[in-house]
Coordinates of C-alpha atoms in Angstrom, one line a residue:
M739 CA 183.4 260.6 216.9
S740 CA 183.4 262.3 213.5
C741 CA 186.2 262.9 211.4
A742 CA 187.4 266.3 212.0
P743 CA 189.6 268.2 209.5
S744 CA 193.1 267.6 210.7
D745 CA 197.0 268.0 209.9
Y746 CA 196.6 265.8 207.7
E747 CA 193.8 267.0 205.4
T748 CA 195.9 270.3 205.4
A749 CA 198.6 268.6 204.0
H750 CA 196.9 266.6 201.6
G751 CA 193.8 268.5 200.1
S752 CA 190.4 269.8 201.6
P753 CA 187.6 267.1 202.5
K754 CA 184.1 267.7 200.8
D755 CA 181.8 270.5 201.6
A756 CA 181.3 270.4 205.2
S757 CA 178.0 271.9 204.8
R758 CA 176.9 268.8 203.3
P759 CA 173.6 267.3 205.3
E760 CA 174.5 264.1 207.7
P761 CA 172.5 261.1 206.5
T762 CA 170.0 259.4 208.8
P763 CA 170.3 256.3 210.5
D764 CA 167.7 254.8 208.0
S765 CA 169.7 255.8 205.0
A766 CA 173.5 255.1 206.4
S767 CA 173.9 252.0 205.0
D768 CA 172.6 253.2 201.2
V769 CA 173.3 256.7 200.6
T770 CA 175.3 257.5 197.5
C771 CA 176.0 260.7 195.7
C772 CA 177.6 260.0 192.5
V773 CA 176.8 258.2 189.1
A774 CA 179.5 257.3 186.5
A775 CA 178.6 258.2 182.8
S776 CA 176.5 255.8 181.3
T777 CA 178.2 252.5 180.0
P778 CA 177.0 249.4 177.8
H779 CA 177.0 247.4 181.1
K780 CA 173.7 246.3 183.3
R781 CA 174.2 246.3 187.2
V782 CA 174.1 242.8 188.5
A783 CA 173.8 242.9 192.7
L784 CA 175.8 240.1 194.0
H785 CA 173.1 239.8 196.9
L786 CA 170.6 238.6 194.4
P787 CA 169.8 234.8 194.6
S788 CA 171.1 233.7 191.0
L789 CA 174.3 235.2 192.2
R790 CA 174.6 234.1 195.8
G791 CA 177.4 231.4 196.9
S792 CA 180.7 230.8 195.5
I793 CA 180.3 232.5 191.9
L794 CA 183.4 234.3 191.6
P795 CA 185.9 232.7 190.4
P796 CA 183.8 229.8 188.5
S797 CA 184.7 226.4 190.0
A798 CA 186.5 225.3 186.6
F799 CA 189.3 227.9 187.5
T800 CA 189.3 227.1 191.4
V801 CA 190.1 223.5 190.6
T802 CA 193.4 224.5 188.6
I803 CA 194.9 225.8 192.1
E804 CA 197.4 222.9 192.9
N805 CA 197.9 224.2 196.8
P806 CA 195.1 223.0 198.8
R807 CA 195.3 225.9 201.3
L808 CA 195.4 228.5 198.6
Q809 CA 192.4 226.7 196.9
A810 CA 190.4 226.8 199.7
S811 CA 190.7 230.5 200.2
Q812 CA 187.8 232.2 198.1
N813 CA 189.5 235.6 198.7
F814 CA 192.5 234.3 197.1
C815 CA 191.3 232.5 194.2
L816 CA 189.1 235.5 193.2
L817 CA 192.1 237.8 193.4
L818 CA 194.3 235.3 191.4
W819 CA 191.3 235.1 188.6
L820 CA 190.9 238.8 188.2
M821 CA 194.3 239.5 188.1
N822 CA 194.9 236.8 185.2
G823 CA 192.1 238.0 183.0
G824 CA 188.9 236.2 184.3
A825 CA 187.3 239.2 184.1
A826 CA 187.5 242.8 182.1
L827 CA 188.6 245.4 184.5
S828 CA 187.2 249.0 184.5
Y829 CA 187.9 252.4 186.6
E830 CA 183.9 252.2 186.6
L831 CA 182.6 254.8 189.9
C832 CA 178.9 254.5 190.1
V833 CA 176.1 253.8 192.3
A834 CA 177.1 251.2 194.8
E835 CA 174.6 248.5 195.7
A836 CA 175.4 248.6 199.2
P837 CA 178.5 250.9 200.1
F838 CA 178.9 250.2 203.6
R839 CA 178.2 246.1 203.7
L840 CA 181.9 245.9 204.9
F841 CA 181.0 247.8 207.9
K842 CA 177.9 246.2 208.8
D843 CA 179.5 242.7 208.1
R844 CA 182.5 243.8 210.2
A845 CA 180.4 245.0 212.8
R846 CA 178.4 242.0 212.9
K847 CA 181.4 239.5 212.4
F848 CA 180.3 238.0 209.2
A849 CA 182.6 236.1 207.0
I850 CA 184.7 238.5 204.8
R851 CA 184.3 237.8 201.2
Y852 CA 185.7 239.8 198.6
Q853 CA 183.2 239.2 196.1
N854 CA 180.3 241.3 198.3
Y855 CA 182.4 244.1 198.4
L856 CA 183.3 244.4 194.7
D857 CA 181.3 246.3 191.9
V858 CA 180.4 243.6 189.2
S859 CA 178.2 244.0 185.9
T860 CA 177.6 242.0 183.2
P861 CA 176.9 242.7 179.3
T862 CA 173.6 244.2 178.3
G863 CA 173.3 241.0 176.2
H864 CA 173.5 238.7 179.0
G865 CA 170.5 237.6 181.3
E866 CA 171.2 236.5 184.7
H867 CA 170.5 233.0 183.7
T868 CA 172.8 232.9 181.1
L869 CA 176.2 233.3 182.8
T870 CA 178.0 230.2 183.1
D871 CA 181.5 229.1 184.1
D872 CA 182.2 229.1 180.4
H873 CA 180.9 232.5 179.6
P874 CA 181.0 234.8 182.9
G875 CA 180.8 237.9 181.0
Y876 CA 182.3 239.9 183.7
T877 CA 183.2 243.5 184.4
V878 CA 184.8 244.5 187.6
S879 CA 185.2 248.0 188.9
V880 CA 188.9 247.9 190.4
F881 CA 187.5 250.4 193.2
P882 CA 185.6 248.2 196.0
Q883 CA 182.2 250.1 196.7
I884 CA 183.6 251.4 200.2
L885 CA 185.9 253.4 198.0
Q886 CA 183.2 254.7 195.7
C887 CA 181.5 258.0 196.2
T888 CA 179.2 258.3 199.1
A889 CA 178.0 260.9 201.6
L890 CA 180.3 259.9 203.9
D891 CA 183.6 260.6 201.9
R892 CA 186.1 263.3 203.4
F893 CA 187.4 263.3 199.7
R894 CA 185.9 263.7 196.3
M895 CA 186.3 260.0 195.6
D896 CA 185.2 260.4 192.0
T897 CA 187.8 263.1 191.5
L898 CA 190.4 261.7 193.4
L899 CA 190.6 258.2 192.5
P900 CA 190.6 258.8 188.4
A901 CA 193.1 261.2 189.2
Y902 CA 195.3 258.8 190.9
A903 CA 194.4 256.4 188.2
R904 CA 196.0 259.0 185.3
Q905 CA 199.0 259.8 187.7
F906 CA 200.1 256.2 187.7
Q907 CA 199.3 255.7 183.9
R908 CA 201.8 259.1 183.7
V909 CA 204.5 257.4 185.6
F910 CA 204.8 254.3 183.1
D911 CA 204.4 256.3 180.2
S912 CA 207.1 258.6 181.2
Y913 CA 209.0 255.6 182.1
H914 CA 208.9 254.0 178.6
A915 CA 209.9 257.5 177.4
R916 CA 213.1 257.5 179.1
S917 CA 216.7 255.6 178.3
F918 CA 218.5 253.7 180.9
P919 CA 219.5 254.4 183.4
A920 CA 217.4 257.4 183.8
K921 CA 214.3 255.5 183.2
A922 CA 215.1 252.9 186.3
L923 CA 216.1 255.8 188.8
Y924 CA 212.6 257.6 187.6
L925 CA 210.7 254.6 188.0
R926 CA 212.5 254.1 191.5
A927 CA 211.5 257.2 192.5
N928 CA 207.9 257.7 191.6
V929 CA 206.4 254.2 192.2
S930 CA 206.5 253.8 195.7
R931 CA 206.0 257.5 196.7
L932 CA 202.9 257.5 194.6
L933 CA 201.6 253.8 196.0
Q934 CA 202.2 255.5 199.4
G935 CA 200.1 258.7 198.7
Y936 CA 197.3 256.5 197.0
V937 CA 197.4 254.4 200.1
N938 CA 197.2 257.3 202.8
D939 CA 194.1 259.1 201.1
T940 CA 192.1 255.9 200.4
L941 CA 192.5 254.7 204.2
Y942 CA 191.9 258.1 205.6
D943 CA 188.6 258.4 203.6
V944 CA 187.7 254.7 204.9
A945 CA 188.5 255.5 208.4
C946 CA 186.1 258.6 208.5
K947 CA 183.6 256.7 206.6
W948 CA 183.8 254.2 209.2
T949 CA 183.9 256.5 212.3
S950 CA 180.8 258.4 210.7
W951 CA 179.0 255.5 210.1
A952 CA 179.6 254.1 213.6
K953 CA 178.2 257.4 215.2
I954 CA 175.0 257.1 213.0
V955 CA 174.2 253.5 213.6
D956 CA 175.3 253.9 217.2
E957 CA 178.4 251.8 217.2
P958 CA 181.7 252.1 219.1
A959 CA 184.8 253.0 216.7
N960 CA 188.3 253.8 217.7
A961 CA 188.7 257.6 217.0
N962 CA 192.4 256.7 215.9
M963 CA 191.4 254.4 213.5
F964 CA 193.1 256.2 210.8
Q965 CA 196.5 256.0 212.2
L966 CA 195.8 252.1 213.1
L967 CA 194.6 251.0 209.6
L968 CA 197.5 252.8 208.3
S969 CA 200.4 251.6 210.7
E970 CA 198.8 247.8 210.1
F971 CA 198.7 248.3 206.4
W972 CA 202.4 248.8 205.6
T973 CA 203.5 246.7 208.7
S974 CA 201.0 243.4 208.4
Y975 CA 199.4 243.3 205.0
F976 CA 201.4 245.1 202.2
V977 CA 204.8 245.0 200.9
V978 CA 206.4 247.4 198.1
Q979 CA 210.0 246.6 197.5
V980 CA 211.9 248.7 194.5
D981 CA 214.7 246.2 193.1
G982 CA 216.8 245.0 195.3
S983 CA 216.8 240.8 196.0
L984 CA 213.9 238.7 194.9
P985 CA 214.5 236.2 197.8
Q986 CA 214.2 238.8 200.3
F987 CA 211.4 240.2 198.7
A988 CA 209.6 236.8 199.0
R989 CA 210.6 236.4 202.9
R990 CA 209.2 239.8 203.3
V991 CA 206.0 239.0 201.8
D992 CA 206.1 235.4 203.8
G993 CA 205.7 237.7 206.9
D994 CA 209.1 237.8 208.9
G995 CA 207.9 236.7 211.8
H996 CA 204.0 237.5 211.6
R997 CA 203.3 233.7 210.1
V998 CA 201.8 231.2 212.5
D999 CA 204.4 228.2 212.8
G1000 CA 202.8 225.6 215.9
D1001 CA 202.1 227.7 218.9
S1002 CA 203.6 231.2 218.1
D1003 CA 201.9 234.0 217.9
G1004 CA 200.8 235.2 214.7
C1005 CA 197.1 235.2 214.5
R1006 CA 196.8 235.2 218.4
R1007 CA 198.2 238.8 218.4
N1008 CA 194.9 240.0 216.6
R1009 CA 192.5 237.2 218.6
H1010 CA 190.4 240.5 219.7
N1011 CA 189.5 241.3 216.2
C1012 CA 189.7 238.3 214.3
A1013 CA 185.8 237.2 214.0
N1014 CA 186.7 233.5 213.0
Y1015 CA 189.4 232.8 215.5
K1016 CA 189.9 229.3 216.5
D1017 CA 192.0 227.6 219.0
S1018 CA 193.7 225.2 216.9
P1019 CA 197.3 226.2 216.7
I1020 CA 198.2 224.9 213.6
A1021 CA 194.8 226.8 211.8
S1022 CA 194.1 229.5 214.3
C1023 CA 192.2 231.4 211.9
A1024 CA 189.2 230.4 210.0
R1025 CA 190.4 232.9 207.2
P1026 CA 193.7 233.5 207.4
A1027 CA 194.8 236.9 206.5
L1028 CA 196.4 237.5 202.6
R1029 CA 199.5 239.7 202.8
Y1030 CA 200.6 241.5 199.4
G1031 CA 203.2 242.3 198.0
V1032 CA 204.8 244.0 194.8
W1033 CA 208.3 243.7 193.5
V1034 CA 209.5 246.6 190.9
D1035 CA 212.5 245.3 188.8
T1036 CA 213.3 249.2 187.1
S1037 CA 216.1 247.4 185.4
N1038 CA 214.0 245.3 183.3
G1039 CA 210.6 246.7 183.6
I1040 CA 208.9 243.9 185.4
L1041 CA 206.1 244.4 188.2
L1042 CA 205.8 240.8 190.3
F1043 CA 202.6 240.6 192.3
C1044 CA 203.4 238.1 194.9
N1045 CA 200.7 236.7 198.1
S1046 CA 201.1 234.7 201.1
Q1047 CA 198.4 233.4 203.9
L1048 CA 200.0 234.7 207.1
D1049 CA 198.5 232.4 209.3
S1050 CA 199.2 229.1 207.8
R1051 CA 202.6 227.4 206.2
T1052 CA 201.5 228.8 202.7
H1053 CA 205.0 230.6 201.2
A1054 CA 204.9 233.6 199.0
T1055 CA 203.0 232.6 195.9
P1056 CA 203.5 234.5 192.3
T1057 CA 200.1 235.8 191.6
L1058 CA 201.1 238.0 188.5
G1059 CA 204.2 239.2 186.4
L1060 CA 204.0 241.9 184.4
A1061 CA 206.5 243.1 181.8
L1062 CA 205.8 247.3 181.6
D1063 CA 204.5 247.2 178.0
P1064 CA 204.2 250.8 176.5
K1065 CA 201.2 249.3 174.5
A1066 CA 199.6 247.8 178.0
T1067 CA 200.1 250.7 180.1
E1068 CA 196.7 250.8 181.1
S1069 CA 196.3 247.1 181.8
T1070 CA 199.0 247.3 184.1
V1071 CA 197.7 250.3 186.0
L1072 CA 194.3 248.6 186.2
K1073 CA 195.8 245.3 187.7
L1074 CA 197.9 247.3 190.3
L1075 CA 195.1 249.4 191.6
L1076 CA 192.7 246.0 191.9
F1077 CA 195.9 244.3 193.6
V1078 CA 196.2 247.5 195.9
N1079 CA 192.5 247.7 196.8
L1080 CA 191.8 244.2 197.7
C1081 CA 194.9 244.5 200.5
I1082 CA 192.8 247.6 201.3
L1083 CA 190.1 245.2 201.8
E1084 CA 191.8 242.6 203.7
C1085 CA 193.4 245.4 206.0
C1086 CA 189.6 246.7 206.4
S1087 CA 188.1 243.7 207.1
S1088 CA 190.4 242.8 209.9
E1089 CA 191.6 245.8 211.4
L1090 CA 188.3 248.1 211.5
R1091 CA 186.7 247.4 215.2

């Protein structure tokens, strides 16, 4: 069941040294292999009693969301909060508190909450008991714990992920250095291609971690998990459109036939892997899957991020609009990677089985 070297690895780079010792079952849930450079932040584990519950996002933010269906989705509220400056974003890669918690929660059919799988820290000057809705002081890594470096990686994620971040930044910087229409052609040719490469590599790493972890803890796992994740990611969870019609993009984010309306298929096509499935035809899933979309306007230099709930009557909702400002390239890349990585969490939380 382990992920052997494949044609994919041959084409996209070699995995880490295969001679690394296999972790034991006792350490499979905790083993990590890299530590980031020192930072002025203190680790705060999300599973501590003082941070349990609906800490993120703050309730004062959640109540401002007018749509009741979206307000009821803690994952969407957290995404909206993070994308709109609720916490400082970083590229930090360090020792994760529980890198394989997503796998364990998925195997046990626990409710999936994004905040449990993110790397969150607070400034050194803030104690756990001084964090409030008005002064959260959070810093969140755009790389979820499952993407951080562990002994089950197929790639050196501590090298691969920063390399992708630099490449995205280079693309946006180069866009500003060109004149129209060359700049539009450049952005059109590079953004979707780079996104595809990033998603392929990260999902491949997650799939290999999943099959290796499943073998260690004696859980069944699909030998073709990478192909499944990749297909479902682009079919059911993520839309990227470069230029074209904005209404067409909104319809694609709506789901183009994947949505539940009355007694239609929708979530029932995934009944076998939906831990929160209910028989109600209107609300067929207690945690409706989020669909993610990025629209790139190359002529005007705009990124539009949208979401919808596949299994409800909620239509495409703008999450954030960004103008490609040459002075804010790093912020743009951070938010783009956060958006894509949360979609990867969404896909894996539903499709890993």
